[in-house]
Coordinates of C-alpha atoms in Angstrom, one line a residue:
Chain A
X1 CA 90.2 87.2 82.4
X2 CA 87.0 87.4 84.6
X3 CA 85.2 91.1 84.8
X4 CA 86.3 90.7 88.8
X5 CA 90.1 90.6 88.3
X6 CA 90.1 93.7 85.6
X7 CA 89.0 95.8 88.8
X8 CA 91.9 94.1 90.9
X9 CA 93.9 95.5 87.7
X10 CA 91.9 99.2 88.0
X11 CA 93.2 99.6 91.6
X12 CA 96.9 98.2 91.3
X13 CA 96.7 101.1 88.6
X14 CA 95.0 103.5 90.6
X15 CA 97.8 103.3 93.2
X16 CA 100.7 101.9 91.4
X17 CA 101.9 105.3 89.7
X18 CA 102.9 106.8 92.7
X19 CA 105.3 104.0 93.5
X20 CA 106.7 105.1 89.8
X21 CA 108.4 107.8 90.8
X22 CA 111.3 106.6 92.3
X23 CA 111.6 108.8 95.1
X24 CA 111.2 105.8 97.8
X25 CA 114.6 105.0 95.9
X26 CA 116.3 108.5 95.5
X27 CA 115.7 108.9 99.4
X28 CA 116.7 105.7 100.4
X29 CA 119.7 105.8 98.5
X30 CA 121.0 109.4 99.4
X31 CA 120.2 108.3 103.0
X32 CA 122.2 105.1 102.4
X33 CA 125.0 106.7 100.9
X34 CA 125.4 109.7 102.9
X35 CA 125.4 107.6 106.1
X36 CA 128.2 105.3 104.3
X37 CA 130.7 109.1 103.9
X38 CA 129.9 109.8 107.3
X39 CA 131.5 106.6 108.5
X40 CA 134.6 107.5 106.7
X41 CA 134.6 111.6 107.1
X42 CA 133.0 111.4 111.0
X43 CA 130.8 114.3 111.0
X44 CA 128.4 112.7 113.8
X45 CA 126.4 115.0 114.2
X46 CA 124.9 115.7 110.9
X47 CA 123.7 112.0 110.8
X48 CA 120.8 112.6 113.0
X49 CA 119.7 115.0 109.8
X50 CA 119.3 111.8 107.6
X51 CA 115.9 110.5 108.3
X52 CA 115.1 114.6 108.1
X53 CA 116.6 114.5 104.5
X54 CA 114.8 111.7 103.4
X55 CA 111.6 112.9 104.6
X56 CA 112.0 116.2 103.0
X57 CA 113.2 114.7 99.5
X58 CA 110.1 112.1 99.7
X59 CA 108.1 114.9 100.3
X60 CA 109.0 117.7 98.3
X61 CA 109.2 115.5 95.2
X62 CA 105.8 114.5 95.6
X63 CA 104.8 118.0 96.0
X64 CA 106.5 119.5 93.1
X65 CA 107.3 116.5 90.5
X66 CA 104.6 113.4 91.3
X67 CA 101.4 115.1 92.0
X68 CA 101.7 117.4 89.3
X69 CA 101.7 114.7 86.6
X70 CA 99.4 112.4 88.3
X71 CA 97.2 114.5 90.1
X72 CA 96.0 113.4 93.3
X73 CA 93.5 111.2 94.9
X74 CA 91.7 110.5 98.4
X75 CA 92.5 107.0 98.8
X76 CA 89.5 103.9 99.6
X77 CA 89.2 102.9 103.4
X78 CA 91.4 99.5 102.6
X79 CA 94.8 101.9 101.0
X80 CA 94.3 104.2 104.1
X81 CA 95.1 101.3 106.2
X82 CA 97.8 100.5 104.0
X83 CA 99.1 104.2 103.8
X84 CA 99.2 104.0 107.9
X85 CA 101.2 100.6 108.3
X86 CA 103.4 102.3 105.4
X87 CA 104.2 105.9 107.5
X88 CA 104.5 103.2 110.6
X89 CA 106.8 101.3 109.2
X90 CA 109.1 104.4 107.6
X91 CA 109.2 105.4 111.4
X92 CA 109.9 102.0 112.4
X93 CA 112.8 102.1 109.8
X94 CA 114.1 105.3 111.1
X95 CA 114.1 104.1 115.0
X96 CA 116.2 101.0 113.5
X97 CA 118.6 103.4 112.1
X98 CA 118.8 105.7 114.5
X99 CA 119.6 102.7 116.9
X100 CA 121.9 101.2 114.7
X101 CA 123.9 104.4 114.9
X102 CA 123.7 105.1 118.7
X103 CA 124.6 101.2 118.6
X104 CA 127.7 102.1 116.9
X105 CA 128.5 105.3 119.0
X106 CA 128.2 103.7 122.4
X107 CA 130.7 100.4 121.5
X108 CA 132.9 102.4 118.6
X109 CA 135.7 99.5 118.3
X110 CA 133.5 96.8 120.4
X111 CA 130.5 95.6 119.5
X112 CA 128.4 93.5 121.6
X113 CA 127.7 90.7 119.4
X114 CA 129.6 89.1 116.5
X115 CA 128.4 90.3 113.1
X116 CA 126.2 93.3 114.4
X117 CA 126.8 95.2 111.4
X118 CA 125.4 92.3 109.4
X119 CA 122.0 91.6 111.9
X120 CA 121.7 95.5 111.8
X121 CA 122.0 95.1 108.1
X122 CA 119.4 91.8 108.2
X123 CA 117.1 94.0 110.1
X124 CA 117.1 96.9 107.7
X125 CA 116.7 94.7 105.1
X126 CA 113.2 93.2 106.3
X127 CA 112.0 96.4 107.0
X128 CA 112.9 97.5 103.1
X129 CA 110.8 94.3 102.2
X130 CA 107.5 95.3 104.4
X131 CA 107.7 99.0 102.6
X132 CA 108.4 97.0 99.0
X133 CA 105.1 95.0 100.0
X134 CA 103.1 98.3 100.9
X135 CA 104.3 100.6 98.3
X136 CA 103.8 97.7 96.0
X137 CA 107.3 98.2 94.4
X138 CA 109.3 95.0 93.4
X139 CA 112.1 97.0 92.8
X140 CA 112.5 97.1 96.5
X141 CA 112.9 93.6 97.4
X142 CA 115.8 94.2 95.4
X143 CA 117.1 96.6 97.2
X144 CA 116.3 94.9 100.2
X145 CA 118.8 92.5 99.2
X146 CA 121.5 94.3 98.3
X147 CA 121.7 96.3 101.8
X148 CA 122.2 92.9 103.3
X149 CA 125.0 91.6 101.0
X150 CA 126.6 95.2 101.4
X151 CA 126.3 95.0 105.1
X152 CA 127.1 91.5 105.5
X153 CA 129.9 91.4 103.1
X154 CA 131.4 94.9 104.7
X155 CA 131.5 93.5 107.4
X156 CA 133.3 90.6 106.7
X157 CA 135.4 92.0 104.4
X158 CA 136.4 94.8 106.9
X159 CA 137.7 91.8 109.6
X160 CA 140.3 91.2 106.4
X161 CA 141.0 94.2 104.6
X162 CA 142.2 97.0 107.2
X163 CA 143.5 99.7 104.5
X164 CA 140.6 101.2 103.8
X165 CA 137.1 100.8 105.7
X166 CA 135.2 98.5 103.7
X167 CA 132.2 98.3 105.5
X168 CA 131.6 102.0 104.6
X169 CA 133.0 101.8 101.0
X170 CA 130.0 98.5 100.7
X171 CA 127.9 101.1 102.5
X172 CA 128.5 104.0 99.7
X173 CA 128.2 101.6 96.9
X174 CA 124.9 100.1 97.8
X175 CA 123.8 103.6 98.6
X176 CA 124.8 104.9 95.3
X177 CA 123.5 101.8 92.7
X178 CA 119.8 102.4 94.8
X179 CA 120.4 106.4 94.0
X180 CA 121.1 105.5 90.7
X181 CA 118.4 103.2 90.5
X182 CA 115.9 105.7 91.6
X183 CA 117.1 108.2 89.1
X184 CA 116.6 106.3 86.0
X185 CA 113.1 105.3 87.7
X186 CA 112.5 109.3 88.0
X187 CA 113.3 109.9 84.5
X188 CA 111.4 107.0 82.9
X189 CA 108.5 108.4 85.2
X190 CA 109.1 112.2 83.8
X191 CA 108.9 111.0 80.3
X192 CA 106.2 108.5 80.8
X193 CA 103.8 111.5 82.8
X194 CA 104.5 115.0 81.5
X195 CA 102.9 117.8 83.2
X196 CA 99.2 118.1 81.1
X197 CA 98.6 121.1 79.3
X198 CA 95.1 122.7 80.4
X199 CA 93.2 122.8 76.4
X200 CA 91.5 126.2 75.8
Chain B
X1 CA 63.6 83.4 70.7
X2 CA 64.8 80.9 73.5
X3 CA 64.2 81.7 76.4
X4 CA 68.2 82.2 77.0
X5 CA 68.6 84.4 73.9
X6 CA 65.0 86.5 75.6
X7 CA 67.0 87.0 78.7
X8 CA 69.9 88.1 77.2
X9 CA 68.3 90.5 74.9
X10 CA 66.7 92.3 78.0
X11 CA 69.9 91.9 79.9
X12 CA 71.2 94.0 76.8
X13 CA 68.7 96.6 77.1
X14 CA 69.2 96.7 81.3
X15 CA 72.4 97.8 80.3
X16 CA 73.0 101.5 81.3
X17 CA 74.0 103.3 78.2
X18 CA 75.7 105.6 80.3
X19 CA 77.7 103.8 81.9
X20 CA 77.9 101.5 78.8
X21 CA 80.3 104.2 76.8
X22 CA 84.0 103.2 77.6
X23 CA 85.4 106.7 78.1
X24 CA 82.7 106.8 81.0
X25 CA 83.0 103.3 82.2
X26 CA 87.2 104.1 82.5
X27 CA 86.4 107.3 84.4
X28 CA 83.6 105.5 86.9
X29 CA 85.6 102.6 87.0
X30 CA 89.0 104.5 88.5
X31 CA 86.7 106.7 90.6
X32 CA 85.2 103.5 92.4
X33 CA 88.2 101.9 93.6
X34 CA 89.3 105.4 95.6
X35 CA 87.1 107.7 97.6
X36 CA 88.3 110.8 95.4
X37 CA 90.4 111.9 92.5
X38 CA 91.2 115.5 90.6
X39 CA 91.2 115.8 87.5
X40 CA 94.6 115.5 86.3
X41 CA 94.5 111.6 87.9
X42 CA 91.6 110.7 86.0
X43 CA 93.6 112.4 82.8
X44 CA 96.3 110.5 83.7
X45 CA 95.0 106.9 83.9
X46 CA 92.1 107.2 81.6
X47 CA 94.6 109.0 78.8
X48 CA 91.8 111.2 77.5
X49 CA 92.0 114.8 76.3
X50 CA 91.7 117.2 78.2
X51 CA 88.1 118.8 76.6
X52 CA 87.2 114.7 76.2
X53 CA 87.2 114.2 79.9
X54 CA 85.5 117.2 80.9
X55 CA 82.7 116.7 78.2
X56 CA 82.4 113.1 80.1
X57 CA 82.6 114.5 83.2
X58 CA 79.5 117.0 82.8
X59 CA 77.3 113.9 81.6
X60 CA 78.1 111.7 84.2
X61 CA 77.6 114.7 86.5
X62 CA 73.9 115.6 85.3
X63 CA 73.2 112.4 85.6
X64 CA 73.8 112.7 89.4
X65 CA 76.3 109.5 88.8
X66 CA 79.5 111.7 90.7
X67 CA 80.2 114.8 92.4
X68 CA 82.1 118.0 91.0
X69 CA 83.7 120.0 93.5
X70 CA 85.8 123.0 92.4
X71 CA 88.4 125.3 94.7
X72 CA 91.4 126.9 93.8
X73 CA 94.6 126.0 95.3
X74 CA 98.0 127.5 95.1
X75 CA 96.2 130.4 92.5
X76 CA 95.1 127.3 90.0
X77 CA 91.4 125.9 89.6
X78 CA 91.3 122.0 91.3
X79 CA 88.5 120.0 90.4
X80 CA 88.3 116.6 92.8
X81 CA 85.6 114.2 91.4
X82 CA 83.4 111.1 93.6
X83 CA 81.3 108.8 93.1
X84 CA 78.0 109.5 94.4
X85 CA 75.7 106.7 96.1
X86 CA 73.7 106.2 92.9
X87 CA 76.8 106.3 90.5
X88 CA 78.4 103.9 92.8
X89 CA 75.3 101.6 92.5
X90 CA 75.0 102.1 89.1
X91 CA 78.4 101.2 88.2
X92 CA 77.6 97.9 90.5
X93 CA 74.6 96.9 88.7
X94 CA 76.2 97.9 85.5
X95 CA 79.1 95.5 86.4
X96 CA 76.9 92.7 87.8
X97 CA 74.8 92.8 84.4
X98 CA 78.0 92.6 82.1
X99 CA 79.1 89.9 84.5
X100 CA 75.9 87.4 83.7
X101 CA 75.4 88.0 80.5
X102 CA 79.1 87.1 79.9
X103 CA 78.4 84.0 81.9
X104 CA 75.6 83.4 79.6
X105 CA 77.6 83.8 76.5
X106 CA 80.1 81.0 77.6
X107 CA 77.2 79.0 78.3
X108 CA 76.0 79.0 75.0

């Protein structure tokens, strides 16, 4: 291995272990999952507080549970860049959502084109894959994945089942196997980076 | 002495000893790929002690190779740590020296 690649290997490093806590996961998947019980138990309003949850579990987890462990560090010119496409692309995420919904208000019962659910799922899906790329997370692309098979296939399987909603039911299981996901992620993180002890 | 094995043996000696030491080189190393880092990340991806890094940290710091600052936040003492110009271009020449005399090595 040349001396030049080791310092490729210094910076994945350097930036990698904040990826490792698996709160990108944990908020994504609450979000998911949430959104998936308000489909079935209706209470409109509060989903306008997802992207607000997510934010604040992101956030408050880096704060209190990340940093701690890891410490913190000003990032190089080149992962400032990449920090801003990331925050743009979480807001681009949260427009898509937020559309996706109003989407879904305004033609309750009629939507405009066949298989919306599954493009809005397609679309949510990419934008899962450009924050996988910038938070340099595999695990993501993963993810990515399954949102489209659970939107896709809810969809389709909704057009045949009509006891029970299965769009949402796909909805709350993706959300829930990413929750999961992110939890073991957390836990291998807590174990891997306990808080240091300052020596005397 | 070749002339190769000459130019490899002053090569060797170019080499800063400072630097050189691979507690050091770890620390320099993580500190040149960001523009600055506390303490507890360079504890956490160099996987020194605690009294280890800081005894590494005072070196590099007299020899004006980074930059201590010290504040306190939330009632605890936070130390963030960066290169400075000359322990950035030391690190570089340090690197570009390892690099040849590598080269030179698989040449032989």
């Amino acid at each position: 291995m040349s001396y030049e690649l080791d310092m490729k290997e210094i910076e994945r490093k350097a930036y990698m272990s904040y990826s490792e806590d698996g709160l990108v996961d944990i908020a994504i998947g609450t979000v998911i999952l949430l959104w998936g019980v308000f489909l079935v138990t209706e209470p409109s309003g509060l989903i306008g507080l997802l992207g607000i949850l997510a934010m604040a579990i992101w956030y408050l987890g880096k704060r209190f549970i990340t940093i701690p462990r890891i410490g913190m560090l000003q990032p190089s010119q080149k992962m400032e860049r990449k920090s801003r496409n990331l925050i743009i692309t979480l807001l681009l995420l949260g427009l898509i959502a937020l559309g996706g919904v109003l989407i879904g208000v305004i033609f309750a019962g009629n939507p405009p084109l066949d298989y919306s659910l599954s493009i809005l799922g397609f679309v949510i899906a990419v934008g899962v894959c450009v924050l996988a790329y910038l938070v340099n997370a595999s695990r993501l692309y993963a993810y990515a994945f399954l949102l489209l098979a659970a939107f896709a296939g809810g969809e389709i399987l909704s057009q045949t089942i009509t006891a029970i909603d299965a769009f949402a039911l796909s909805v709350i299981l993706a959300g829930a196997l990413i929750l999961v996901s992110g939890l073991v992620v957390l836990v291998r993180f807590l174990r891997k980076y306990p808080v240091p002890k300052m020596e005397a | 002495m070749s002339p190769t094995s000459k130019d490899s043996t002053e090569k060797q000696a170019q080499l800063d000893r400072l630097v050189h030491e691979p507690a050091r080189l770890k620390i320099l190393a993580y500190l040149y790929v960001v523009t600055s880092a506390d303490f507890v990340f360079l504890l956490s991806r160099t996987g020194l002690t605690w009294g280890n890094l800081s005894s590494h940290m005072s070196k590099l710091e007299q020899a004006g190779y980074i930059e201590v600052e010290k504040e306190i936040k939330d009632k605890r003492p936070h130390t963030m740590l960066s290169l400075t110009d000359e322990g950035r271009t030391a690190f570089e020449g340090y690197r570009q020296n390892m690099l040849q005399l590598l080269d030179e090595s698989q040449n032989t």
